[in-house]
Amino acid sequence: MDFSMTVLVTGGSGFIGSHLVCSLVNRHPDWRIINLDDLDYCCSPKSLESVEDRANYTFIKGDVCNSQLVNHILNTENIDVIFHLAAKTHVESSFETPSSFQRVNIDGTRVLLGAAHQARHQLQRFIYVSTDEVYGASVDQVFDESSPVRPSNPYSATKAAAEYLVRSYWDKYKLPIIITRSNNIYGPRQFTEKVIPRFLTLLQMNRKCTIQGTLPKSRHFLFVDDAINAFWLVLEKGIVGEIYNVGTGCEIPIMQLARELVKMVKNVPDSEVNEWLEFVPDRPCVDLRYPIKCEKLQQLGWRAEVSWAEGIRQTVKWYQDNPDFWSDASEDQEEIRIHVNKDSGKAVGSPVPCCLTDGTQRDAEQ
């Protein structure tokens, strides 16, 4: 079958990547969609079961840092568009193993850029999915795309460094790049180290929601469908060489989030909610909030359409309907239980995560 477009998605088996791949495959049967993913702990083949047998979908298991593999793909598959989401994203682990974050997030991006530049087939778009964390934290200032980059942890520092690499290929070679910086994206199929599925997993295990520290942290939450629509719009109407914030006005304090989920999952009265909350030591260098403006993207016609009430309802229902979805994420499921129960409040899963997944998934907890 002849396809009118070939799209490469790196990290396409991760949370955001799998939603993007499914959207691409379903909306454009005339496009060939190639998913390059290393299938580590926070990725699941089950996320793509609905499209795995489709004629326009191809999966390649591999490391984005493998220059021989990446060069082969770019030189043989006539790639028109790249969505680069493959990254290590767990903030807490980035303090423990910063070199592995540098390897995947920076070197992986360098390998992909080099292959794209040298490929015989001319690339139409290289879309790099970054994070609002590159701006650093703010109490009062709201960041736009021209705000200075001041990352405050090894994860966001590697994402910022990768952005500079991406922009250098635009400045030097006019490689048609676009960068997106997103708020916290949530929804069905997100791995259980992120704050919403983490709280849901704890509650389903009849454990308390562990709140890291006592500072009033909050996050802006964007439902995954709205994020995917933003990526579509950037592909169709985005200006090459530009950066687009992908943000939402839905800012939820972490304490409020925990309380809402307790009431939804445990169906307890307000007077009993606090019995399901537990304060644990904070992680190093925690940012209180990441407020961003997204007028540039809105001028292209984008709006977040899924309300917080509807998005969190869909998310909670999915985790209730699929309690065993992540049961194969570790060879030893008891290891996950041990880590989720730790008083330190560390994230569910491997103590030293290593995966190629979604650029904007971050924050193990808050």
mmCIF file of N, CA and C in Angstrom, residues 7 9 28-29 59 89 98 112 119 122 150 177 197 203 206 322 347-348 350:
data_model
loop_
_atom_site.group_PDB
_atom_site.id
_atom_site.type_symbol
_atom_site.label_atom_id
_atom_site.label_comp_id
_atom_site.label_asym_id
_atom_site.label_seq_id
_atom_site.Cartn_x
_atom_site.Cartn_y
_atom_site.Cartn_z
ATOM 1 N N VAL A 7 5.164 9.091 9.296
ATOM 2 C CA VAL A 7 5.398 9.803 10.552
ATOM 3 C C VAL A 7 6.132 8.879 11.512
ATOM 4 N N VAL A 9 7.208 8.424 15.397
ATOM 5 C CA VAL A 9 6.982 8.861 16.771
ATOM 6 C C VAL A 9 7.978 8.131 17.648
ATOM 7 N N HIS A 28 -5.661 9.010 10.134
ATOM 8 C CA HIS A 28 -5.067 9.034 8.789
ATOM 9 C C HIS A 28 -4.630 7.637 8.364
ATOM 10 N N PRO A 29 -5.580 6.805 7.915
ATOM 11 C CA PRO A 29 -5.202 5.481 7.408
ATOM 12 C C PRO A 29 -4.308 5.561 6.172
ATOM 13 N N PHE A 59 5.755 -1.015 14.453
ATOM 14 C CA PHE A 59 6.479 -0.844 15.711
ATOM 15 C C PHE A 59 7.918 -1.312 15.543
ATOM 16 N N THR A 89 12.011 10.834 32.336
ATOM 17 C CA THR A 89 11.184 11.935 32.815
ATOM 18 C C THR A 89 10.995 12.002 34.320
ATOM 19 N N PRO A 98 21.803 11.370 37.097
ATOM 20 C CA PRO A 98 21.723 12.420 36.071
ATOM 21 C C PRO A 98 22.385 12.032 34.759
ATOM 22 N N LEU A 112 18.988 11.782 16.860
ATOM 23 C CA LEU A 112 17.823 11.908 15.990
ATOM 24 C C LEU A 112 17.949 13.117 15.069
ATOM 25 N N ALA A 119 19.481 12.622 6.363
ATOM 26 C CA ALA A 119 18.630 11.715 5.586
ATOM 27 C C ALA A 119 18.461 12.222 4.155
ATOM 28 N N GLN A 122 13.772 14.560 2.401
ATOM 29 C CA GLN A 122 13.665 15.837 3.111
ATOM 30 C C GLN A 122 12.541 15.803 4.145
ATOM 31 N N ARG A 150 15.165 28.540 32.911
ATOM 32 C CA ARG A 150 15.883 28.401 34.178
ATOM 33 C C ARG A 150 15.525 27.073 34.840
ATOM 34 N N ILE A 177 12.002 22.626 12.552
ATOM 35 C CA ILE A 177 11.667 22.198 13.911
ATOM 36 C C ILE A 177 10.545 23.055 14.497
ATOM 37 N N PRO A 197 -2.225 8.827 38.831
ATOM 38 C CA PRO A 197 -2.309 7.362 38.944
ATOM 39 C C PRO A 197 -1.640 6.824 40.199
ATOM 40 N N LEU A 203 -4.851 4.279 46.710
ATOM 41 C CA LEU A 203 -6.212 4.137 47.240
ATOM 42 C C LEU A 203 -6.802 2.776 46.890
ATOM 43 N N ASN A 206 -5.875 0.290 49.243
ATOM 44 C CA ASN A 206 -6.280 0.676 50.602
ATOM 45 C C ASN A 206 -5.127 1.315 51.380
ATOM 46 N N ASN A 322 -9.539 -0.880 34.858
ATOM 47 C CA ASN A 322 -8.333 -1.579 34.399
ATOM 48 C C ASN A 322 -7.301 -1.688 35.522
ATOM 49 N N ALA A 347 8.201 7.255 44.120
ATOM 50 C CA ALA A 347 7.183 6.840 43.168
ATOM 51 C C ALA A 347 7.091 5.333 43.064
ATOM 52 N N VAL A 348 5.928 4.887 42.574
ATOM 53 C CA VAL A 348 5.729 3.482 42.293
ATOM 54 C C VAL A 348 6.703 3.046 41.216
ATOM 55 N N SER A 350 10.311 0.962 39.619
ATOM 56 C CA SER A 350 11.733 0.704 39.807
ATOM 57 C C SER A 350 12.408 1.849 40.522
#
